[in-house]
Short mmCIF file of C-alpha atoms and ligand atoms in Angstrom, two decimals:
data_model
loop_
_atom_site.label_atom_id
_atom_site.label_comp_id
_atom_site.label_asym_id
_atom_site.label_seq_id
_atom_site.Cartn_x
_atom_site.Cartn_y
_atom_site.Cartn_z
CA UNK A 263 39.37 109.48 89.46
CA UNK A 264 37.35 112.54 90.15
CA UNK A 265 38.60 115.85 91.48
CA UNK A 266 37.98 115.04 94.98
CA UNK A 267 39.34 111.67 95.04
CA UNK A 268 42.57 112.65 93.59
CA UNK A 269 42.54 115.82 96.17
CA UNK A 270 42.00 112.82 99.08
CA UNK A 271 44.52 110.86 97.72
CA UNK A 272 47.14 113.68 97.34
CA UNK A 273 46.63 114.96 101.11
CA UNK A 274 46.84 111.55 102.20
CA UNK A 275 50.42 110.91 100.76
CA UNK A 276 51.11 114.03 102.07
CA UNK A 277 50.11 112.68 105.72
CA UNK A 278 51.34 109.42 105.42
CA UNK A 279 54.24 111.23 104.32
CA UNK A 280 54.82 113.77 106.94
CA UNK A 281 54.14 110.82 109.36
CA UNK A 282 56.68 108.64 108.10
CA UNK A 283 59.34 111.41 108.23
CA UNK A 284 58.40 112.75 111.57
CA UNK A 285 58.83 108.56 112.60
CA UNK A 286 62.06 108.45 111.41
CA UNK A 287 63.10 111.91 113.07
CA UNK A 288 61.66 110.86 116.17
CA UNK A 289 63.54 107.84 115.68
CA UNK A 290 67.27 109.71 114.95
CA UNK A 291 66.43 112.39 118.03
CA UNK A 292 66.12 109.21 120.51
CA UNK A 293 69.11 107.65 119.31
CA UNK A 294 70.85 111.23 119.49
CA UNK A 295 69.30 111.28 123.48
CA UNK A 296 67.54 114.66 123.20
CA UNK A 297 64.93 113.63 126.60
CA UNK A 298 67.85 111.08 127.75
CA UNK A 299 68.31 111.12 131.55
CA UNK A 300 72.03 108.95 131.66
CA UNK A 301 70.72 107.08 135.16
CA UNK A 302 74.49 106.56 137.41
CA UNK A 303 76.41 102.85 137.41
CA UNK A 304 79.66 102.45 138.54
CA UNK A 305 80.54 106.06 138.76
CA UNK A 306 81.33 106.43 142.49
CA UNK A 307 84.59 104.74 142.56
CA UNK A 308 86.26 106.73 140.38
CA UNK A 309 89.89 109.16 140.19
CA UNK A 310 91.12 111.57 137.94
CA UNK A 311 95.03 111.94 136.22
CA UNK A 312 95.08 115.82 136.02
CA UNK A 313 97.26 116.40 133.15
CA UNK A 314 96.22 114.39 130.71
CA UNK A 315 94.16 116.54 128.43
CA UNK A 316 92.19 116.08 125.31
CA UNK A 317 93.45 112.07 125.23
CA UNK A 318 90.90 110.67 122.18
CA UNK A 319 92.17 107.34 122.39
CA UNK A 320 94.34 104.93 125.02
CA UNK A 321 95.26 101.39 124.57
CA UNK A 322 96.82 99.23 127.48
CA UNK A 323 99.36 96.74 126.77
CA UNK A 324 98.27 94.13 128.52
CA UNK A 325 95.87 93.03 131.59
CA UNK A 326 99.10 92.49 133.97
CA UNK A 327 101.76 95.75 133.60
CA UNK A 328 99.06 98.07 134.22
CA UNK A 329 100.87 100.76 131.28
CA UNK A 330 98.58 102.41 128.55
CA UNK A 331 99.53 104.55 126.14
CA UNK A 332 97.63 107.85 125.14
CA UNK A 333 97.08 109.97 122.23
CA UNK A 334 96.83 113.08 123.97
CA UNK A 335 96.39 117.04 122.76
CA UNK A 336 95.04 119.92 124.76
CA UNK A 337 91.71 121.18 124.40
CA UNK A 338 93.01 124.31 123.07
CA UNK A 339 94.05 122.86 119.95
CA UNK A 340 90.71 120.60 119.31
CA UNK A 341 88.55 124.16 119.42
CA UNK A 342 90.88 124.83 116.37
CA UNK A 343 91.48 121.55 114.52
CA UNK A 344 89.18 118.08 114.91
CA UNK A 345 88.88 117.00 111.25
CA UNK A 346 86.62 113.95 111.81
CA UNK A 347 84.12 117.17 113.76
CA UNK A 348 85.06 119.68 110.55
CA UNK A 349 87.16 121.76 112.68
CA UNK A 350 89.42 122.95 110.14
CA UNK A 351 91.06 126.33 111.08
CA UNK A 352 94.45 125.19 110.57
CA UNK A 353 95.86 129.14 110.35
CA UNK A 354 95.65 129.41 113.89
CA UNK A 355 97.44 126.15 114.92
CA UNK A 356 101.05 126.53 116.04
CA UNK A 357 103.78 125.31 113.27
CA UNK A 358 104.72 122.38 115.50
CA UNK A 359 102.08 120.55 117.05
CA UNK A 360 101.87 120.06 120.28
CA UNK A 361 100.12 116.62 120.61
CA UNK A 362 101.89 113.46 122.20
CA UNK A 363 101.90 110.20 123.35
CA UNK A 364 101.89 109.84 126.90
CA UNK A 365 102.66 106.84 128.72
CA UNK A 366 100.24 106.01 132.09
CA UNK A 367 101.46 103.71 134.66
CA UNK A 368 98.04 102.59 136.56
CA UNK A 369 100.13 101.70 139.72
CA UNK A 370 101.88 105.01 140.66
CA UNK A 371 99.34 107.16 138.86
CA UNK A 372 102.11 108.53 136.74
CA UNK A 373 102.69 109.60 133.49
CA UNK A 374 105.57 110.53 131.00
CA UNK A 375 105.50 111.75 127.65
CA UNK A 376 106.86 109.40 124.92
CA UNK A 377 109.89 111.03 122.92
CA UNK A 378 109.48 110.29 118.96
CA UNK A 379 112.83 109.83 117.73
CA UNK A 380 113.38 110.13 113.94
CA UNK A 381 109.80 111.66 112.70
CA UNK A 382 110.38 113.65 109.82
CA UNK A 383 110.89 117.77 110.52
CA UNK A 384 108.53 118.41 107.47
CA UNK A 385 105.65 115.98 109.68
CA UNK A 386 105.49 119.61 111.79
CA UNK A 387 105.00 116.80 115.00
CA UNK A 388 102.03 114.00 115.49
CA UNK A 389 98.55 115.70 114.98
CA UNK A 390 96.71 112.93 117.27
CA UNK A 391 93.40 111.65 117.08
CA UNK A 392 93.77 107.47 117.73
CA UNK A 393 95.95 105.44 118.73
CA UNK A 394 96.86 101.82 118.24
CA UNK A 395 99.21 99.23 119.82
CA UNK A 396 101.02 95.66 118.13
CA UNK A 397 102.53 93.21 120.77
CA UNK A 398 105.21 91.04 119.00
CA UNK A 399 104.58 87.83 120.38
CA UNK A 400 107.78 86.17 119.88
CA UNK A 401 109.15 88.99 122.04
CA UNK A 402 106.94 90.48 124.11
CA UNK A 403 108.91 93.64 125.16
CA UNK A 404 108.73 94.77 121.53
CA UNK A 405 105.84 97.19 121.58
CA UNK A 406 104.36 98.98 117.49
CA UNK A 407 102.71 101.84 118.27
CA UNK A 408 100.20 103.16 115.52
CA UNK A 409 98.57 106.84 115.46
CA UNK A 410 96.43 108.50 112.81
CA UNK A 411 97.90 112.01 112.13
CA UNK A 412 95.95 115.05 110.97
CA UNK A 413 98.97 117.14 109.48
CA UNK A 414 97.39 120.10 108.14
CA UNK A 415 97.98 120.94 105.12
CA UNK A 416 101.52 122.87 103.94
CA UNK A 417 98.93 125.53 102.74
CA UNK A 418 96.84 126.33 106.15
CA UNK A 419 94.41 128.87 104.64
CA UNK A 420 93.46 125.83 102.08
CA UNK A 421 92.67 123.48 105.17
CA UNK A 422 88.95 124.27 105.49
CA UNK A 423 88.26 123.61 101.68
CA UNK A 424 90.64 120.58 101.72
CA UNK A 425 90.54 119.14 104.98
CA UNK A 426 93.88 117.77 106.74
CA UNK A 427 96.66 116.01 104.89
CA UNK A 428 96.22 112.77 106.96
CA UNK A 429 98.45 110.06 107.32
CA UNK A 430 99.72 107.09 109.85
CA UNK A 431 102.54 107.09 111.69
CA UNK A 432 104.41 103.97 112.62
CA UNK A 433 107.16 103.79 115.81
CA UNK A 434 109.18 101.16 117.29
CA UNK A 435 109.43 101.05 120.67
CA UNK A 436 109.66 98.48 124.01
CA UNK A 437 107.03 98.36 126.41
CA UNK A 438 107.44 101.19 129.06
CA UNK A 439 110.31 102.82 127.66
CA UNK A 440 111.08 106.81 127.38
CA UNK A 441 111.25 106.91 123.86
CA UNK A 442 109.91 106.00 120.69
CA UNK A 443 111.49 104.92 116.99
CA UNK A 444 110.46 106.78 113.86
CA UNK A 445 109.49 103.73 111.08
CA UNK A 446 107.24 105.28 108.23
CA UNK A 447 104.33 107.15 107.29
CA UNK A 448 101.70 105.89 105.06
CA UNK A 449 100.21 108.50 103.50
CA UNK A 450 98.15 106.57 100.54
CA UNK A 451 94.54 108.21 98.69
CA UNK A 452 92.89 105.45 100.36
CA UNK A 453 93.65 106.63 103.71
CA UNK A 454 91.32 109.82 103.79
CA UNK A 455 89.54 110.66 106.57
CA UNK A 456 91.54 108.39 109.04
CA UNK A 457 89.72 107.36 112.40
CA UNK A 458 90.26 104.20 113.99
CA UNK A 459 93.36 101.53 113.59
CA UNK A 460 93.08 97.79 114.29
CA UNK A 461 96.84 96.15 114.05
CA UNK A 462 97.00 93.01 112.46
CA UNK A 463 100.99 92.48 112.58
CA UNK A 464 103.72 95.23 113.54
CA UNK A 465 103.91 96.70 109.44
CA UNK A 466 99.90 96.21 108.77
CA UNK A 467 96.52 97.34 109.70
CA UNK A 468 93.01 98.19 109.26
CA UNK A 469 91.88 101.76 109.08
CA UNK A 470 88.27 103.18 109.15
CA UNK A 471 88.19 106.19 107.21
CA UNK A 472 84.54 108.16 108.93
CA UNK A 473 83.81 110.24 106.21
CA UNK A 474 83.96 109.74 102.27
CA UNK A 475 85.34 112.84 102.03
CA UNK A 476 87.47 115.18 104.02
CA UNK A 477 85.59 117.59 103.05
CA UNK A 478 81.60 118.17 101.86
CA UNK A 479 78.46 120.03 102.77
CA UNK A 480 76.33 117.05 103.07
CA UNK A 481 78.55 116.39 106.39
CA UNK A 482 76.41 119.57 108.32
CA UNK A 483 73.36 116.71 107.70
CA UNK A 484 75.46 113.04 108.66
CA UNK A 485 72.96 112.32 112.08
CA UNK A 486 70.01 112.28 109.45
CA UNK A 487 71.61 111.13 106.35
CA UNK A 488 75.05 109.71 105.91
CA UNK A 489 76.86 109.43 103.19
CA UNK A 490 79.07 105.56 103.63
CA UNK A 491 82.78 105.55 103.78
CA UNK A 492 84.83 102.33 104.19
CA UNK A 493 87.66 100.38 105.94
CA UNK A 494 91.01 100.39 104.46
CA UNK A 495 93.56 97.69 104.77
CA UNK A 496 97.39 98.57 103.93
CA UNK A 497 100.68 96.57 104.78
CA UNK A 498 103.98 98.54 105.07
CA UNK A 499 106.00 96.01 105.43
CA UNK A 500 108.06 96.22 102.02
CA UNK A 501 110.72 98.83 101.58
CA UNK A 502 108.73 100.64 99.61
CA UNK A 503 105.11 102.51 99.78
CA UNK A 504 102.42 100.63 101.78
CA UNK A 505 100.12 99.03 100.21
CA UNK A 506 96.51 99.63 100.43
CA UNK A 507 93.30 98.50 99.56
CA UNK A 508 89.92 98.72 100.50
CA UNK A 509 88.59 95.97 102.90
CA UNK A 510 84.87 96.92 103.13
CA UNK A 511 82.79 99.56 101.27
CA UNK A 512 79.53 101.22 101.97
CA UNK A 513 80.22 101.49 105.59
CA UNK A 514 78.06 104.18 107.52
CA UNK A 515 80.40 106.29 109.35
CA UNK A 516 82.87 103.34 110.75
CA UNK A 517 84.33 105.20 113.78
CA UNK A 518 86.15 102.98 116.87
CA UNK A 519 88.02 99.58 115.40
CA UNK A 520 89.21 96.39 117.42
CA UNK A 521 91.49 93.39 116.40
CA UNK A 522 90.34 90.07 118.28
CA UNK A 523 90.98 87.20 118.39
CA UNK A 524 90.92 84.64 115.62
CA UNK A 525 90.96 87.35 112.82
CA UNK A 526 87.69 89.01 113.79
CA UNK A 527 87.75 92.61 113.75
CA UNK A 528 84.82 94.92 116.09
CA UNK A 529 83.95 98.19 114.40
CA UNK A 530 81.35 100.94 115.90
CA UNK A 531 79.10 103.01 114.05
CA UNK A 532 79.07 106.38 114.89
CA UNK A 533 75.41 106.92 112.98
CA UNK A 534 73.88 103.43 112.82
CA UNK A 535 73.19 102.33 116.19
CA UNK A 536 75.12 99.10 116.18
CA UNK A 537 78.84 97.20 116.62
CA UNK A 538 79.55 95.08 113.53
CA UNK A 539 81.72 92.15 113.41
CA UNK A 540 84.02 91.47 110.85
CA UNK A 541 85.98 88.42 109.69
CA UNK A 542 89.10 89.19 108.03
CA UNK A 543 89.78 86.95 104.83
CA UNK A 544 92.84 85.24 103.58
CA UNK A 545 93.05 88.49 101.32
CA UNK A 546 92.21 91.04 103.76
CA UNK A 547 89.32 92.07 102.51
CA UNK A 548 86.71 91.95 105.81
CA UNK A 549 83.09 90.01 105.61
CA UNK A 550 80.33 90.91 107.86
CA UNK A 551 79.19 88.21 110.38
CA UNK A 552 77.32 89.78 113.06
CA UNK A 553 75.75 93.06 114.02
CA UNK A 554 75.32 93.89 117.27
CA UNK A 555 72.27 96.57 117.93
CA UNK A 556 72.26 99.31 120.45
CA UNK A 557 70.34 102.00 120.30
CA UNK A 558 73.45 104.81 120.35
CA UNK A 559 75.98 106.89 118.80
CA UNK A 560 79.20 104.96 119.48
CA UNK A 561 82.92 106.03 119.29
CA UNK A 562 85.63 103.91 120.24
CA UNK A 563 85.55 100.34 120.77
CA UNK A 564 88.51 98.32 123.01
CA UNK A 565 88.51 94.84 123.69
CA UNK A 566 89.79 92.66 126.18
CA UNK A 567 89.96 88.82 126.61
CA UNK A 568 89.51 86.97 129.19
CA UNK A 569 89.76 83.07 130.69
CA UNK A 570 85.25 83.25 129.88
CA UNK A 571 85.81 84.63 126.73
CA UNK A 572 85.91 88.54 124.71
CA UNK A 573 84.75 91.47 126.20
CA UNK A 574 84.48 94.23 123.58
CA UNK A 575 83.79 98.18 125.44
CA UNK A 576 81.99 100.19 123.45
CA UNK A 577 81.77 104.42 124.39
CA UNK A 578 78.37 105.71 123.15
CA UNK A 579 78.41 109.56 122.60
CA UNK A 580 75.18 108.99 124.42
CA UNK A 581 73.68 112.68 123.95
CA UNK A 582 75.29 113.79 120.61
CA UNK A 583 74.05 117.15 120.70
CA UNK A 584 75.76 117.65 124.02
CA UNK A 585 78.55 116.09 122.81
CA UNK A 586 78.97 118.29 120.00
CA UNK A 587 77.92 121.62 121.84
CA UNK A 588 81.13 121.54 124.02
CA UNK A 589 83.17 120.26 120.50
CA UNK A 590 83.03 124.09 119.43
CA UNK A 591 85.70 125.36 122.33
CA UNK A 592 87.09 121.98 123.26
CA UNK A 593 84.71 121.17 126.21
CA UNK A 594 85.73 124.77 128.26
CA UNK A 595 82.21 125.85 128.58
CA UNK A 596 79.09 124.76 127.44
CA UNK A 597 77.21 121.21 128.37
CA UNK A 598 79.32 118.48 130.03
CA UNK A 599 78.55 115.71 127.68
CA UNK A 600 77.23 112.22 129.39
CA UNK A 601 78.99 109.46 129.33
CA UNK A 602 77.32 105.66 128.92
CA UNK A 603 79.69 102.65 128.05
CA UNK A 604 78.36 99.25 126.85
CA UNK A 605 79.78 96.12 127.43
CA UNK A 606 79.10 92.71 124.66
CA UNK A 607 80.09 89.33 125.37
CA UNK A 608 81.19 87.29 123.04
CA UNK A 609 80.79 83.78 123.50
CA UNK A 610 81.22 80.65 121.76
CA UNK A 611 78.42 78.29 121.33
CA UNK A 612 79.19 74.69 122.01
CA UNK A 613 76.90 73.65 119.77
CA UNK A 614 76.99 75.41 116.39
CA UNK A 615 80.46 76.48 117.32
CA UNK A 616 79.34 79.86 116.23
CA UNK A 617 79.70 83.20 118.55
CA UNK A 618 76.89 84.75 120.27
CA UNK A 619 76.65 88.30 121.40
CA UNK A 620 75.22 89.49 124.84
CA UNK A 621 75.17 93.65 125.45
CA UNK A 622 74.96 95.07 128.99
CA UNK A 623 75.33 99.01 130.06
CA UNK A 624 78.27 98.75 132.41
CA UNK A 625 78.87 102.66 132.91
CA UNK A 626 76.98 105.61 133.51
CA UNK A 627 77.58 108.98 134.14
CA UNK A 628 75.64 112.74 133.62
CA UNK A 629 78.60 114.44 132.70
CA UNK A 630 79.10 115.17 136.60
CA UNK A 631 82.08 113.04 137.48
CA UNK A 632 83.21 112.10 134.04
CA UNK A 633 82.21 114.38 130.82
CA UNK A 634 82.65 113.57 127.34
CA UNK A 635 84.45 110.24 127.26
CA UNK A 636 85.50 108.96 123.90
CA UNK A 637 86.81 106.24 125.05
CA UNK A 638 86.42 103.36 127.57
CA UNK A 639 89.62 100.98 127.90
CA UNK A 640 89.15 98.38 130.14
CA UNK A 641 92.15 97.22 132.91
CA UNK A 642 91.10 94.38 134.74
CA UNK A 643 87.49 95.45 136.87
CA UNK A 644 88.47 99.56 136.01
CA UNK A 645 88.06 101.57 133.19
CA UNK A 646 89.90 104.33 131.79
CA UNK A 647 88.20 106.96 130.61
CA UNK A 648 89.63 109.29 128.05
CA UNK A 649 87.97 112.26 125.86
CA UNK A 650 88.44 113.88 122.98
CA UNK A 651 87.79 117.09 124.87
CA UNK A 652 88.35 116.23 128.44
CA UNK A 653 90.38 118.26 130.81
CA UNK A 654 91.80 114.71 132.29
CA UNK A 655 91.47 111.26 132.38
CA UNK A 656 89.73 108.96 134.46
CA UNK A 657 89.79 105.69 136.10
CA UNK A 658 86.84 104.29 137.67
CA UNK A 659 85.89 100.63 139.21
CA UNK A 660 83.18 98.68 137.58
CA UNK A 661 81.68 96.77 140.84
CA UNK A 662 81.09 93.13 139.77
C1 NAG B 1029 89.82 130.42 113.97
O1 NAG B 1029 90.35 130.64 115.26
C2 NAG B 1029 90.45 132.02 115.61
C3 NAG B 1029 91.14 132.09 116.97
O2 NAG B 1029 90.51 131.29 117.90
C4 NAG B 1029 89.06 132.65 115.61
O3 NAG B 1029 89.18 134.03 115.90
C5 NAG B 1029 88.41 132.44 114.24
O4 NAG B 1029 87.08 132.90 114.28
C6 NAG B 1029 88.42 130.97 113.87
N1 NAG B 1029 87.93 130.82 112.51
C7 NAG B 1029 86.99 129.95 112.17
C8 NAG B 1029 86.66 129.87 110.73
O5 NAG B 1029 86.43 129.24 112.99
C1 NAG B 1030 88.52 88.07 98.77
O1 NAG B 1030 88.10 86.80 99.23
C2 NAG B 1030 86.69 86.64 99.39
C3 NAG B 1030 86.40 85.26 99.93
O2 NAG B 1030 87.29 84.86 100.91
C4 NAG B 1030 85.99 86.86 98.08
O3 NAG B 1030 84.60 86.77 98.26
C5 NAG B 1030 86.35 88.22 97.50
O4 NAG B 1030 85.80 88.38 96.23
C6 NAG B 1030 87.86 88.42 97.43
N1 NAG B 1030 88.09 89.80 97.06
C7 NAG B 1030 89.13 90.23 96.37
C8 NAG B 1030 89.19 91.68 96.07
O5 NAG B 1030 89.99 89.47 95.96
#
């Protein structure tokens, strides 16, 4: 190879090179909606529930009562502490949290807060982020409710080099009532960076821990490269500790997680672009049958069957950058975040008897009516909208 060649050669690596990356950049900053315009659907029947700030998460019982419960905060409190965003100044929180679960009645458009009787003093409160719900259904009035809890650490100056001290909480209660019964905490090494909880009986779950560690520098870089974190399964139903194991590795940044039906479990990717289906074994561990592709960053995930089959909700954080702009005072200035919600079908096929997937964009909104939605629960033809960082909740009407 002569001088020149090998000169050629070496600039065109570089170009190739510099292509290549500026392709897959291009490719993040589309998914991320940089030149987005979120076009309006089924925004103009909507109403608000003043009151109910900073609600991450909401789960409804069923598709008849017309109750959800919330995990709700104020948006006060999320400028100061959001572990799965690295907000970690834990000095300024107050001793006692102020986070609860609040219980909506769709009907009257009321809400109460849910009294936690029996949770530890040293817990300091519920430091909410999601929240999950267990129907028994040999009695259906018997209602588990499941939150992740960010306690932060009995230390607070240590909190932004060791992250939060997070655990579960598990309560007792029946469906509607005032209060709620302490059960346990699982607080387990497995159990990290807690995000999302699918229920699988009253004493056992699945957890998606978003981040392999609590905390890291390489988390500043997670929308171009992400370092994969897994789903944790633990049953506390002994006396004892739970016990916990891990149920899928090498997950990229598992965020929102569903139980269906038939053991199949729907988990969204906060960095990949996609909803996965999983099929829980006979020893918990989960095996990957399906991904479903759409081009977004996706929180939550809430499913809801019906006579034609599952509907699984999906919220897409549909211009990150947005999204985590008004993250750094809890949504009281800065961009209203836009909100887009996807809907997949799931339907059996009669002929393989396997399940195929169909994804439609049932919601749309600039950030005008409804801002920074994290998640999308569906209730019959509405939707109830909750955020992270929203000053209330909404309900709108998906025309059919
Ligand atoms: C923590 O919060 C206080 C009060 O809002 C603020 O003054 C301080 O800059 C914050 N510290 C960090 C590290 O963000
Ligand atoms: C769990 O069961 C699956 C098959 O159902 C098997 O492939 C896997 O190795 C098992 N894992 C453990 C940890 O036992």
């Amino acid at each position: 190879m002569s001088f020149l060649t090998l000169k050629r050669y070496k600039v065109g690596t570089f170009a190739l090179g510099a292509a290549f990356l500026a392709v897959i950049v291009g490719q993040k900053l589309d998914r991320a909606g940089v030149t987005r315009s979120v076009s309006p659907l089924n925004n103009d029947d909507c109403f608000a529930v003043p009151g109910l700030e900073a609600c991450e998460d909401a789960r409804w019982v069923d598709q008849e009562s017309g109750l959800a419960y919330l995990a709700c905060s104020s948006r006060e409190a999320r400028t100061l502490w959001v572990p799965a965003t690295s907000h970690l100044n834990a000095t300024e929180l107050p001793t006692v949290s102020t986070d609860y679960i609040a219980l909506l009645d769709i009907n009257t458009r009321q809400y109460k807060r849910v009294r936690l009787d029996g949770l530890p003093p040293a817990a300091n409160g519920i430091w909410v982020h999601a929240i999950e719900l267990y129907r028994s259904p040999s009695n259906p009035n018997k209602l588990t409710i499941f939150v992740n809890s960010h306690r932060p650490p009995s230390d607070r100056s240590l909190a932004p080099t060791q992250g939060a001290d997070s655990v579960v909480e598990i309560f007792d209660t029946e469906v509607g009532s005032d209060s709620a019964r302490y059960v346990k905490t699982i607080q387990h090494p497995l159990v990290r960076t807690p995000n999302s909880i699918a229920a699988v009986t009253d004493r056992s779950f699945y957890v998606s821990n978003d981040h392999r560690h609590k905390v890291h520098w390489s988390r500043k870089f997670e929308v171009l490269k992400s370092n994969p974190s897994d789903i944790i399964y633990c049953d506390a139903s002994g006396s004892g500790e739970a016990q916990c194991m891990v149920a899928a590795d090498n997950v990229i940044y598992p965020n929102g997680l569903a139980s269906g039906p038939n053991g199949l479990v729907y988990q969204a990717s906060t960095i990949e672009g996609l909803m996965r289906v999983w099929q829980a074994q006979p020893n918990h561990t989960l095996a990957a049958v399906e991904e479903v592709h759409i081009n977004r960053h996706f929180d939550n995930v809430h499913v809801a069957v019906t006579p034609k089959g599952v509907d699984i909700y999906l919220t897409a954080l549909t211009k990150l950058f947005d999204f985590m702009a008004a993250g750094k005072d809890g949504g009281r200035s800065g961009p209203r975040p836009a909100v887009e919600v996807f809907r997949v079908r799931e339907q059996s096929e009669k002929k393989s008897g396997g399940k195929k997937y169909r994804s439609e964009r049932v919601f749309g909104d600039s950030g005008e009516i409804v801002m920074g939605s994290t998640t999308a629960a569906p209730y019959q033809n509405k939707l109830l909208l909750t955020g992270l960082f929203s000053k209330e909740v909404m309900v709108c009407t998906l025309k059919q």
